[in-house]
Tab-separated table of C-alpha atoms (C1' of nucleotides) in Angstrom:
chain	number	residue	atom	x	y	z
A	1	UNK	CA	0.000	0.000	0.000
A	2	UNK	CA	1.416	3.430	-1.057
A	3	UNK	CA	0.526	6.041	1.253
A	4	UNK	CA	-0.334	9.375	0.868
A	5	UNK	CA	2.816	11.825	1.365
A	6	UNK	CA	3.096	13.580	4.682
A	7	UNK	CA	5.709	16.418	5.652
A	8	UNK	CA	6.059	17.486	9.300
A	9	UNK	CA	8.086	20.927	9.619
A	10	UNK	CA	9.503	21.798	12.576
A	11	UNK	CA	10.154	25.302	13.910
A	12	UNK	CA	11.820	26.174	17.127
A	13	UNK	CA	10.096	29.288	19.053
A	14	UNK	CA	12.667	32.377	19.328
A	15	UNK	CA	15.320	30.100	19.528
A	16	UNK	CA	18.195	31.909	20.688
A	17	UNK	CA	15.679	33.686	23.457
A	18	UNK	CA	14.555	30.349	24.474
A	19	UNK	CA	17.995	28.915	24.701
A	20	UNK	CA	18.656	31.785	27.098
A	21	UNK	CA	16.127	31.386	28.571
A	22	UNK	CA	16.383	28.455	29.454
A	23	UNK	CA	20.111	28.424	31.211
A	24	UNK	CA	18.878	31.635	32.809
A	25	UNK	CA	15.806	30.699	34.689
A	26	UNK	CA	15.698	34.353	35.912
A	27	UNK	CA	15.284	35.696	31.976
A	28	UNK	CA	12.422	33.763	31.942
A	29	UNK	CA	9.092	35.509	31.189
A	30	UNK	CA	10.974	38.299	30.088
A	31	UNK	CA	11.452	40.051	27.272
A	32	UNK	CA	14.854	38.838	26.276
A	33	UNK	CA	16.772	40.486	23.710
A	34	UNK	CA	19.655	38.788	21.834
A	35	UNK	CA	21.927	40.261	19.029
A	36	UNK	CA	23.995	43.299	18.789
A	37	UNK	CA	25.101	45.652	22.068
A	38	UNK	CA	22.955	48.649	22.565
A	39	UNK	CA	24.790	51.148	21.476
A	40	UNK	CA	26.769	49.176	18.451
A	41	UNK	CA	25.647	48.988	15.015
A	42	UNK	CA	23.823	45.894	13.965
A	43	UNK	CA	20.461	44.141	14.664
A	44	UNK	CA	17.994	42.282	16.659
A	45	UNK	CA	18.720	38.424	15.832
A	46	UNK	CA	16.034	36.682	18.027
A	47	UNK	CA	14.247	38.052	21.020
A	48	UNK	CA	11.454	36.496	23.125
A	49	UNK	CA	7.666	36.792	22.797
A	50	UNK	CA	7.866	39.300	25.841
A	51	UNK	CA	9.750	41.257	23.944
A	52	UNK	CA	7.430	41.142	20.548
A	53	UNK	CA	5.097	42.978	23.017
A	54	UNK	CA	6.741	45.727	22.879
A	55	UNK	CA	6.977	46.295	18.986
A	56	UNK	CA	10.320	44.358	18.995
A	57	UNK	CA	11.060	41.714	15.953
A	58	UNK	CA	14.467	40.190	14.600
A	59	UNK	CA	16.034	42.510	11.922
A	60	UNK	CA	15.552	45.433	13.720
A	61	UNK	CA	18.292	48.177	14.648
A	62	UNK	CA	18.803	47.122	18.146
A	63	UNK	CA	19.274	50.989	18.705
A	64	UNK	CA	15.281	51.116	17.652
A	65	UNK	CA	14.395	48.045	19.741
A	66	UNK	CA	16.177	49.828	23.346
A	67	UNK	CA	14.063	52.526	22.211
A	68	UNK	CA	11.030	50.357	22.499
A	69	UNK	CA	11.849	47.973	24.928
A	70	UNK	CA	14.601	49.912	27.086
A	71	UNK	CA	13.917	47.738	29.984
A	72	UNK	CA	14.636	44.764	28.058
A	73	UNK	CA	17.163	42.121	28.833
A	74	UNK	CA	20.614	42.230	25.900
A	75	UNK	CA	22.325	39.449	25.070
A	76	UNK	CA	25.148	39.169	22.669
A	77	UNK	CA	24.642	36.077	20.206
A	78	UNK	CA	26.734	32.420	21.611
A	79	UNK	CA	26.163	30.601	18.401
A	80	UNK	CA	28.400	27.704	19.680
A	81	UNK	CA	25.844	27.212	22.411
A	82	UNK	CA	22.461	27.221	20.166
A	83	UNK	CA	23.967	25.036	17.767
A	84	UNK	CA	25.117	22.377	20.913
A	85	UNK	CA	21.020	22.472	21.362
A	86	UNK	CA	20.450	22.324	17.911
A	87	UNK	CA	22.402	19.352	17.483
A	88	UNK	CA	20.188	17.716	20.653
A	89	UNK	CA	17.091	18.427	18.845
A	90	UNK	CA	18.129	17.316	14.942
A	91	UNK	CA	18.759	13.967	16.890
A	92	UNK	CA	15.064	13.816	18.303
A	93	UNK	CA	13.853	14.737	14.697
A	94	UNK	CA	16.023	11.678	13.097
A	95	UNK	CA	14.239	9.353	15.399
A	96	UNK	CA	10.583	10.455	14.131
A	97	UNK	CA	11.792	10.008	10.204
A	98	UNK	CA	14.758	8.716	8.085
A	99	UNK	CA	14.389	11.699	5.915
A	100	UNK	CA	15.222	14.872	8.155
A	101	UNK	CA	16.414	17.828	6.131
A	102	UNK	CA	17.867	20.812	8.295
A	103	UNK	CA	17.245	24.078	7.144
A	104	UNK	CA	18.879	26.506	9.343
A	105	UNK	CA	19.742	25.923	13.142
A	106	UNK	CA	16.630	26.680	13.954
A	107	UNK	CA	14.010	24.464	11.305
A	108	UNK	CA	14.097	21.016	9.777
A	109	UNK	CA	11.072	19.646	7.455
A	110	UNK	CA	10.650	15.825	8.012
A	111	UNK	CA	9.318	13.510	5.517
A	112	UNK	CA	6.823	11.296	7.547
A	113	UNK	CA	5.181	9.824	4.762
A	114	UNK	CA	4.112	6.272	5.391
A	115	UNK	CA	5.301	6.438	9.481
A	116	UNK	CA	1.386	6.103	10.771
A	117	UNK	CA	2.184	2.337	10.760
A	118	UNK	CA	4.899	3.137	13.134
A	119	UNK	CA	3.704	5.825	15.695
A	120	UNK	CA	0.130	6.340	14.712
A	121	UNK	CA	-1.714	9.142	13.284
A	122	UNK	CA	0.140	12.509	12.155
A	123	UNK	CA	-1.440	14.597	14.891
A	124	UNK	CA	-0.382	12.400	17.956
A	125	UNK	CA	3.092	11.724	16.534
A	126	UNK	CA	3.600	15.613	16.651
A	127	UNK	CA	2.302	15.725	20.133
A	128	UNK	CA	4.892	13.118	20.992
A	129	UNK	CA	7.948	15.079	18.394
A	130	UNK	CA	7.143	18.278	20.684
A	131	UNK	CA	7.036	16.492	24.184
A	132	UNK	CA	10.209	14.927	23.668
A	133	UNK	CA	12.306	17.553	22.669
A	134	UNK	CA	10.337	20.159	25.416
A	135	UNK	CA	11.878	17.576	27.994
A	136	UNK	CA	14.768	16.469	26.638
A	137	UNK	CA	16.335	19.824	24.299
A	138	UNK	CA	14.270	21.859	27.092
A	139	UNK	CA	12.875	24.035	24.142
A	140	UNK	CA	9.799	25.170	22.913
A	141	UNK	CA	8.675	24.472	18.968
A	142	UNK	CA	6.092	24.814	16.618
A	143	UNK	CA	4.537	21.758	14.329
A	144	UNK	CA	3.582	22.204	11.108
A	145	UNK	CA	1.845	19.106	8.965
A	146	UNK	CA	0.855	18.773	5.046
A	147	UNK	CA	0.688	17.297	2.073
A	148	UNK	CA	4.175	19.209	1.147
A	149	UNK	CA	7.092	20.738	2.779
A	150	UNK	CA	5.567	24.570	1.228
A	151	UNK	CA	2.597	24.108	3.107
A	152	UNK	CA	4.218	22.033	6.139
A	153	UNK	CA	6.214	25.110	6.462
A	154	UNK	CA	3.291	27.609	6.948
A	155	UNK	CA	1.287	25.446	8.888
A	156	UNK	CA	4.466	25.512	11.432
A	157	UNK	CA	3.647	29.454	11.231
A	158	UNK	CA	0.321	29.713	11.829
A	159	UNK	CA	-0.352	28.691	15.763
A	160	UNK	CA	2.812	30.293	17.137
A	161	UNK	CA	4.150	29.699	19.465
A	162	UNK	CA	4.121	26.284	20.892
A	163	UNK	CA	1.924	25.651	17.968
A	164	UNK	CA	0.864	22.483	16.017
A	165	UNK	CA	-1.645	22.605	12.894
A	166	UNK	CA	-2.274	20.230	10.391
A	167	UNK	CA	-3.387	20.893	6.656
A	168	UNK	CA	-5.741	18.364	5.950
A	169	UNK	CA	-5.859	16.629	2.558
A	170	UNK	CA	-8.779	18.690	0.901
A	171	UNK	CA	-7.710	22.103	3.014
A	172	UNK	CA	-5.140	23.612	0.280
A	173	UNK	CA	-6.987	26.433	-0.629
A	174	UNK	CA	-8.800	26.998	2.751
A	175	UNK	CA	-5.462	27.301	4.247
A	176	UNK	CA	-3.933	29.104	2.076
A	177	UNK	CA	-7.118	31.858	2.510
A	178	UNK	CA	-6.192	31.722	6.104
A	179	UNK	CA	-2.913	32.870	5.858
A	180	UNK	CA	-3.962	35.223	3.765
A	181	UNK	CA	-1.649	36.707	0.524
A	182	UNK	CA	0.792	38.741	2.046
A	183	UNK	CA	2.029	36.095	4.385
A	184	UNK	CA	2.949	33.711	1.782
A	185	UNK	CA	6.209	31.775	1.881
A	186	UNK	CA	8.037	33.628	-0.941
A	187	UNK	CA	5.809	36.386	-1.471
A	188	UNK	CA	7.849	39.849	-0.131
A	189	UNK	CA	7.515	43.140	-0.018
A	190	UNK	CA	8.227	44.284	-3.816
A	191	UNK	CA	6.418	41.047	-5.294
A	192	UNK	CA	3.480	42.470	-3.274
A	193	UNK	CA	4.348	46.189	-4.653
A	194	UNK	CA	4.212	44.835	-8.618
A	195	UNK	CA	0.931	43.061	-7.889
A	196	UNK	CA	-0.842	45.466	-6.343
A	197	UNK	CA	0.580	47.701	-9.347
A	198	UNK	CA	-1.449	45.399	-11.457
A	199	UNK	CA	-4.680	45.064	-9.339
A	200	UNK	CA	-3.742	41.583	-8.714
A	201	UNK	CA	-3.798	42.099	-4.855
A	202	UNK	CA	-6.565	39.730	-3.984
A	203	UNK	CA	-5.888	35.823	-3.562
A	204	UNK	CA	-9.401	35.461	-5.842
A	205	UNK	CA	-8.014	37.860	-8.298
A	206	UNK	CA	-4.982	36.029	-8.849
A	207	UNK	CA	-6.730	32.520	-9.184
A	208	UNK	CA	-8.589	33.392	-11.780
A	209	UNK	CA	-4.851	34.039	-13.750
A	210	UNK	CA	-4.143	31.636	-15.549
A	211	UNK	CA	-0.263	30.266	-15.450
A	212	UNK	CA	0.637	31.990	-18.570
A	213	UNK	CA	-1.144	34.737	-18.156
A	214	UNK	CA	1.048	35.107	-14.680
A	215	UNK	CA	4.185	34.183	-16.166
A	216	UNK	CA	4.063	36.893	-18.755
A	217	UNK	CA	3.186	39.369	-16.492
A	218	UNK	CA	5.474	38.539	-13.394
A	219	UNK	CA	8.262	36.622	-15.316
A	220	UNK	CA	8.952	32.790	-15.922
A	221	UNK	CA	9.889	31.861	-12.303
A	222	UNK	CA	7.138	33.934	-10.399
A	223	UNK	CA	4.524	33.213	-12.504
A	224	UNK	CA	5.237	29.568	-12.094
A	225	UNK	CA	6.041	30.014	-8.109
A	226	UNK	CA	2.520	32.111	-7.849
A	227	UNK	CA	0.294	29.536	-9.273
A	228	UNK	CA	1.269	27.125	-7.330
A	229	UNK	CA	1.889	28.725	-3.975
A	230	UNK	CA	-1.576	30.498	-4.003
A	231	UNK	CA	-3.246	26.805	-4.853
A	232	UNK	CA	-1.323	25.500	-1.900
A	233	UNK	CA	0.531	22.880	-4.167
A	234	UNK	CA	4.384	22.150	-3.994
A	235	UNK	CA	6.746	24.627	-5.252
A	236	UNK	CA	9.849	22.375	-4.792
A	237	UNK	CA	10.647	23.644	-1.905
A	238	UNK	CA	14.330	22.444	0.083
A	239	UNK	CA	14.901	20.191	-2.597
A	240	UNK	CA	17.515	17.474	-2.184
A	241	UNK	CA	19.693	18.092	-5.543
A	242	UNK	CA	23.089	18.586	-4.503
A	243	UNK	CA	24.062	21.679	-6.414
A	244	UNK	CA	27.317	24.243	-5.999
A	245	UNK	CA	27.127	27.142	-3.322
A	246	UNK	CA	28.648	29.549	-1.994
A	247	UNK	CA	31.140	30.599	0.883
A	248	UNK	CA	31.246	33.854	2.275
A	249	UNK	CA	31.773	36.069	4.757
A	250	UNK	CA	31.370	39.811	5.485
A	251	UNK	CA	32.105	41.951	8.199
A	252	UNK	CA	30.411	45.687	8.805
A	253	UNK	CA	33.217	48.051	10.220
A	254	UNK	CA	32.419	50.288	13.750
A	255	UNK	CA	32.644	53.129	11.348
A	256	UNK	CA	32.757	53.781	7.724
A	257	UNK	CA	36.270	54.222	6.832
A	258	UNK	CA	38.575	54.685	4.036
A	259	UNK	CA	41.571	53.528	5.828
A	260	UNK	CA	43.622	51.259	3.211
A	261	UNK	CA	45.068	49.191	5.819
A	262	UNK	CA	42.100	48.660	8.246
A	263	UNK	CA	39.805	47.253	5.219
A	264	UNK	CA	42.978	45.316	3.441
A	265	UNK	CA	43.825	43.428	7.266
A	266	UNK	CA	39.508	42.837	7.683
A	267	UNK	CA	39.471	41.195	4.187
A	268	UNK	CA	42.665	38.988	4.936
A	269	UNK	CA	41.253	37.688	8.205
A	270	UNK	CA	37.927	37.263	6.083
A	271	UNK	CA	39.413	35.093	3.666
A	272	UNK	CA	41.345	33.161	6.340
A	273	UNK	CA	37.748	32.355	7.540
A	274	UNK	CA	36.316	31.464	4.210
A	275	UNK	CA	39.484	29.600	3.178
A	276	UNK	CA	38.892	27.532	6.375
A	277	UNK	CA	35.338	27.061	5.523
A	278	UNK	CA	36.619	25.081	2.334
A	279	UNK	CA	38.453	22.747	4.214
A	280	UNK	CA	36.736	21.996	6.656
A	281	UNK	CA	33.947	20.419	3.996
A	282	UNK	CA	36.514	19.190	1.404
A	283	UNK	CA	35.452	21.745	-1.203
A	284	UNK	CA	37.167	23.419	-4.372
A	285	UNK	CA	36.155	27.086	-6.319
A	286	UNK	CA	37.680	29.032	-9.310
A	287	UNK	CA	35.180	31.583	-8.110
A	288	UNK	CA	35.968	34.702	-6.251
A	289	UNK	CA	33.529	37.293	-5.212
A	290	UNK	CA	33.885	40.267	-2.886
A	291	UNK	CA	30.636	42.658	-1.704
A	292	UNK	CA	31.216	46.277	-0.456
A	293	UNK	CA	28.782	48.527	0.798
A	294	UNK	CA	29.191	52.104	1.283
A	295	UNK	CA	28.455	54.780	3.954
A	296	UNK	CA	24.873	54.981	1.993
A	297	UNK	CA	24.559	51.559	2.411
A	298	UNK	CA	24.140	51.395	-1.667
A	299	UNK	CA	25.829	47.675	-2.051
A	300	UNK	CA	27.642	46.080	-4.753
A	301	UNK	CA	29.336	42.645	-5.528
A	302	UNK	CA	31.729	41.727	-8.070
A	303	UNK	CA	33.295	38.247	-8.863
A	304	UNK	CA	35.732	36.816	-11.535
A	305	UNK	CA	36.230	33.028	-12.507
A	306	UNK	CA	40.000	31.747	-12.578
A	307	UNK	CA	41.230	29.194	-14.742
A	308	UNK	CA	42.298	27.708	-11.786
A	309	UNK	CA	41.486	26.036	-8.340
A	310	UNK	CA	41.728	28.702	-5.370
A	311	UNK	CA	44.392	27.295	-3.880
A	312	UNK	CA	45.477	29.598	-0.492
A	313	UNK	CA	43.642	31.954	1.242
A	314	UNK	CA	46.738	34.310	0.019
A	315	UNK	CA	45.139	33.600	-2.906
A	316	UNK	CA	41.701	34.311	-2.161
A	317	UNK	CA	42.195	37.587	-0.385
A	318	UNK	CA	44.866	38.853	-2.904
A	319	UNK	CA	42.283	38.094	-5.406
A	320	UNK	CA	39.901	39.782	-3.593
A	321	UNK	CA	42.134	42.838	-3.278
A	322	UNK	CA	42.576	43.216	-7.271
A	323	UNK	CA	38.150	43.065	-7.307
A	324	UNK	CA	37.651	46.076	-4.906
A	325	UNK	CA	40.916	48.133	-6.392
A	326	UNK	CA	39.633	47.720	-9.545
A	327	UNK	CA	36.020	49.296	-8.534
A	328	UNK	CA	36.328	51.085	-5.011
A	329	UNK	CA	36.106	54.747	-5.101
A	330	UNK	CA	38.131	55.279	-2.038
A	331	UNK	CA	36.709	59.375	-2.020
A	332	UNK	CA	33.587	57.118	-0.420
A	333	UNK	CA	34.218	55.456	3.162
A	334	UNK	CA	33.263	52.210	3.450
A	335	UNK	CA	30.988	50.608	6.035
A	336	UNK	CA	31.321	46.655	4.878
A	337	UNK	CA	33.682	44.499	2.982
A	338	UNK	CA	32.731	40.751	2.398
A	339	UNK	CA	34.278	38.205	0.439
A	340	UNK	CA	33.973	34.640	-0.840
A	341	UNK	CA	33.881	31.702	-2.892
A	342	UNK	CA	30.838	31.090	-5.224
A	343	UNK	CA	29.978	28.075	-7.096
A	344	UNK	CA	31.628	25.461	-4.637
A	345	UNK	CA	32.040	22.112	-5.857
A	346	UNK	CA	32.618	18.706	-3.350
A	347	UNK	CA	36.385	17.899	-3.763
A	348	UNK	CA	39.895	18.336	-3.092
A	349	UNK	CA	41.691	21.623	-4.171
A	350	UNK	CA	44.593	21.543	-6.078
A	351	UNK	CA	46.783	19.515	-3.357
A	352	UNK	CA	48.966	17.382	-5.802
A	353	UNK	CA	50.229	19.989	-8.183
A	354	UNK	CA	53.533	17.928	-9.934
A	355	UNK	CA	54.456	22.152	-10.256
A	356	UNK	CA	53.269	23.744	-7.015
A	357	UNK	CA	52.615	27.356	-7.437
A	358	UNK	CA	53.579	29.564	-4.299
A	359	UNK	CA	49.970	29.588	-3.582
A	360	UNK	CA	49.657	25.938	-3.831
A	361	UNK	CA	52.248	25.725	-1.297
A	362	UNK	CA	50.816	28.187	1.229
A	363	UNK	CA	47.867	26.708	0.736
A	364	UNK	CA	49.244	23.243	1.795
A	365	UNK	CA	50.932	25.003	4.787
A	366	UNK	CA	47.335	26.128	6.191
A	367	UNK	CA	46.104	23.149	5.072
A	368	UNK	CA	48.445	21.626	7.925
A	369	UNK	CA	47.673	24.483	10.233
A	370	UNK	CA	44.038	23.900	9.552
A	371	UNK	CA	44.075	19.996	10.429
A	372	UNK	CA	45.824	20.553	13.514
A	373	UNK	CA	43.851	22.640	15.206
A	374	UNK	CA	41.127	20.334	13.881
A	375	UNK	CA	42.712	17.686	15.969
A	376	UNK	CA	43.115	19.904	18.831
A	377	UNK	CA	39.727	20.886	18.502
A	378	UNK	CA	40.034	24.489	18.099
A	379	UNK	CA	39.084	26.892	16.382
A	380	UNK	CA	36.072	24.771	14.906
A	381	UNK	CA	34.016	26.919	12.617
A	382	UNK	CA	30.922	25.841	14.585
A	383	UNK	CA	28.533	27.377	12.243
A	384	UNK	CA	30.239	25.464	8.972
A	385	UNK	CA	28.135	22.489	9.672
A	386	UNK	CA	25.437	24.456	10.516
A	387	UNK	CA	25.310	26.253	7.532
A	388	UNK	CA	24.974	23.368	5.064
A	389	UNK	CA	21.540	23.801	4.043
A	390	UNK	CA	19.578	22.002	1.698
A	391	UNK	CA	19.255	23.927	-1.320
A	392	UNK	CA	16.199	26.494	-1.098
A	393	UNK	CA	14.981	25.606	-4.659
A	394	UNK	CA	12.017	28.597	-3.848
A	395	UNK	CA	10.822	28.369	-7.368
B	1	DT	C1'	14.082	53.047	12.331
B	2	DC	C1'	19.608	54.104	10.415
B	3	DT	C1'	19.759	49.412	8.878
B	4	DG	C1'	24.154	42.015	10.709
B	5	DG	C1'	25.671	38.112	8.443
B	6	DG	C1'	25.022	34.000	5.740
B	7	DG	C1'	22.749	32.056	2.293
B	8	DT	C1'	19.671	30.610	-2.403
B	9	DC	C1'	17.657	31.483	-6.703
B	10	DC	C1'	16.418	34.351	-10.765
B	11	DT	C1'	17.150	37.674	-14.560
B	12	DA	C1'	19.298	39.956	-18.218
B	13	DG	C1'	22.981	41.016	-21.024
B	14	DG	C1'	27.414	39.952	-23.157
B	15	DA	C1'	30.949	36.791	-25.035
B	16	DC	C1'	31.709	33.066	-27.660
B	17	DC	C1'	30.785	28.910	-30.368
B	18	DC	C1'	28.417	25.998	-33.846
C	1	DT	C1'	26.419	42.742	-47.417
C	2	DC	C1'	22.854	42.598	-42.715
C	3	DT	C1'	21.574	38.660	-40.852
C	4	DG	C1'	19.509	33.006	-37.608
C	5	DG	C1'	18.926	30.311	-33.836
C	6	DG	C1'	20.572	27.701	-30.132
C	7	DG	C1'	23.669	26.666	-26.490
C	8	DT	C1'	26.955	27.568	-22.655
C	9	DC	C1'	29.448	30.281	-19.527
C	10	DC	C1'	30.108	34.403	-17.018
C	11	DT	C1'	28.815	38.628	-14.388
C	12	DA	C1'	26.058	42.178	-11.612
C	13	DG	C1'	22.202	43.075	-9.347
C	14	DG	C1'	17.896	42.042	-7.118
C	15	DA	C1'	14.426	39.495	-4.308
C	16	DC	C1'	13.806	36.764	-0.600
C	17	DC	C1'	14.664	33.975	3.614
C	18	DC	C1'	16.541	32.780	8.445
DNA sequence: TCTGGGGTCCTAGGACCC
DNA sequence: TCTGGGGTCCTAGGACCC
């Protein structure tokens, strides 16, 4: 007997609030804060529901969120520690379902289909997936189940926190109408603008489009991605095809500056940490990009293809260095420089060269450097693992 | 409001080849 | 001379998500 599919997707509740929340029984209840210092430039990264009370949300300026919430409790980010409890709960997922697909430290969507012989109805088997990792991850989560990990995904949204709802086979559209059209997976702010541009701003309107009709009008991808998502079907979401990525990382400076030397020793240490990256999951890249963002916060990104494997981070940054020289106007400070590899591909760099370049053999020295501290057990990039998702495959 | 850091995917145009 | 159609690879920028 073939049973009908069934996706479970699991969401954990403020998770870095709750994490702190839960070694500091005195945060609890309230409104808990964690991300950048008051004061500092950056943003909210998770805060707790007490918080949310007060008109604080993730992404915003933290200097906006003391505004609102001055009494509130501010914690800087300990990724090491959220990803320890991560780890504890991404082992109580794998014992609900073979087929559990992490997609940030904080979600996984679980393919459950044909596990009712096993632990019973959907329902009560998500009762059981949240009481075990309440008691043993000491975490709150949300449940979502469906017909497909798009609508899985929403359902997780919809009772939160400490939610559970379940789309029912039949309940597509009904669900969908409940969510309502600008809370759809997918759908942001500017997608909204063009539709509403075009009177499309209803979810009626736009079912009586026809897919061609909303191709032409919102492009090939869209089009395609809005049919489906607004009929609650499967938009191929976290698919499992194992395609290249990307490496990067980017730092924002205290202050904008034009100082040659600060940005030149922020994008060395950068591509120390990308370079690292790339070992630590075996990978290889021709690819180097770089990002910089001005005091205006306009933002651009430049990359150019070798005809070789990266082989150092020497490489890498000195690379780097030629990108920005080439475009920087150094008249305008700068308030971020980010760089890294795009288009990563499983596999060894270029470690047996019969003619090793001077990169080749730096890159062999850090190589070295790289495994022992991997033995020592330093200086893990905790969130390289973490930060392995599934490809998104939105549309 | 004064806006982090790490990603994925899509689009459009250009180069180049057959 | 004034012109096709398809394919691939590359790049910059944009939209979106956690």
């Amino acid at each position: 007997m073939s049973s009908a599919p069934v996706f479970f997707h699991v969401d954990l509740d403020a998770f870095f609030a709750s994490v702190e929340q839960m070694d500091n029984p005195g945060y609890k209840g309230k409104p808990v804060i964690v991300g950048a210092a008051p004061g500092h430039r950056g943003v909210v990264s998770a805060c707790s529901y007490e918080a949310r009370k007060f008109g604080v949300h993730s992404a915003m300026p933290i200097s906006e969120a003391f505004r609102r919430c001055p009494q509130g409790i501010y914690l800087p980010v300990r990724m090491k520690r959220y990803a320890e409890v991560s780890g504890v709960v991404m082992g109580i997922l794998g014992e609900f379902s073979p087929d559990v697909r992490p997609i940030s430290i904080d979600e996984a969507s679980l393919d459950m289909t044909g596990t009712s012989l096993l632990f019973g109805p959907p329902l009560g088997t998500a009762e059981k997936l949240k009481t075990q990792v309440r008691s043993r991850a000491g975490v709150p989560l949300s449940v979502g189940i469906a017909q497909n990990r798009f609508l899985a995904k929403m359902a997780s949204d919809f009772k939160k926190p400490d939610g559970l709802y379940e789309v029912r086979p039949g309940g597509e559209e009904a669900f969908i109408d409940a969510v309502g059209l600008p809370k759809i997976w997918g759908l942001g702010k500017k997608t909204l603008e063009r539709l509403s541009a075009i009177h499309l701003d209803t979810l009626a309107k736009l079912r009586q489009m026809g897919e061609d009709s909303l191709k032409s009008l919102m492009g090939q991808a869209t089009g395609n991605f809005l049919y489906n998502a607004i009929r609650g079907r499967d938009i191929g979401m976290y698919s499992d095809t194992a395609k290249s990525h990307s490496i990067s990382h980017e730092t924002t400076f205290p202050e904008d500056t034009s100082d040659w030397e600060i940005i030149s020793l922020s994008l060395l240490d950068l591509s120390h940490q990308v370079m690292y990256r790339l070992f630590a999951e075996n990978g290889k890249s021709r690819t180097v990009s770089i990002k910089y963002r001005y005091s205006d916060f306009s933002t651009f990104s430049c990359q150019t293809t070798l005809n070789h494997l990266v082989a150092s981070a020497e490489e890498l940054y000195e690379t780097g260095v030629k990108l920005l020289k080439a475009k920087w106007n150094p008249q305008v400070p700068l308030r971020l420089i980010g760089i890294g590899f795009d288009k990563v591909q499983p596999g060894e760099g270029s470690q047996q060269e019969l003619f090793p370049t001077a990169y080749d053999r730096k890159g062999m020295v850090e190589k070295a450097v790289f495994n022992m501290q991997q033995k020592a057990g330093e200086a893990t990039p905790v969130k390289a693992s973490l930060l392995q998702r599934p490809r998104r495959g939105r549309r």
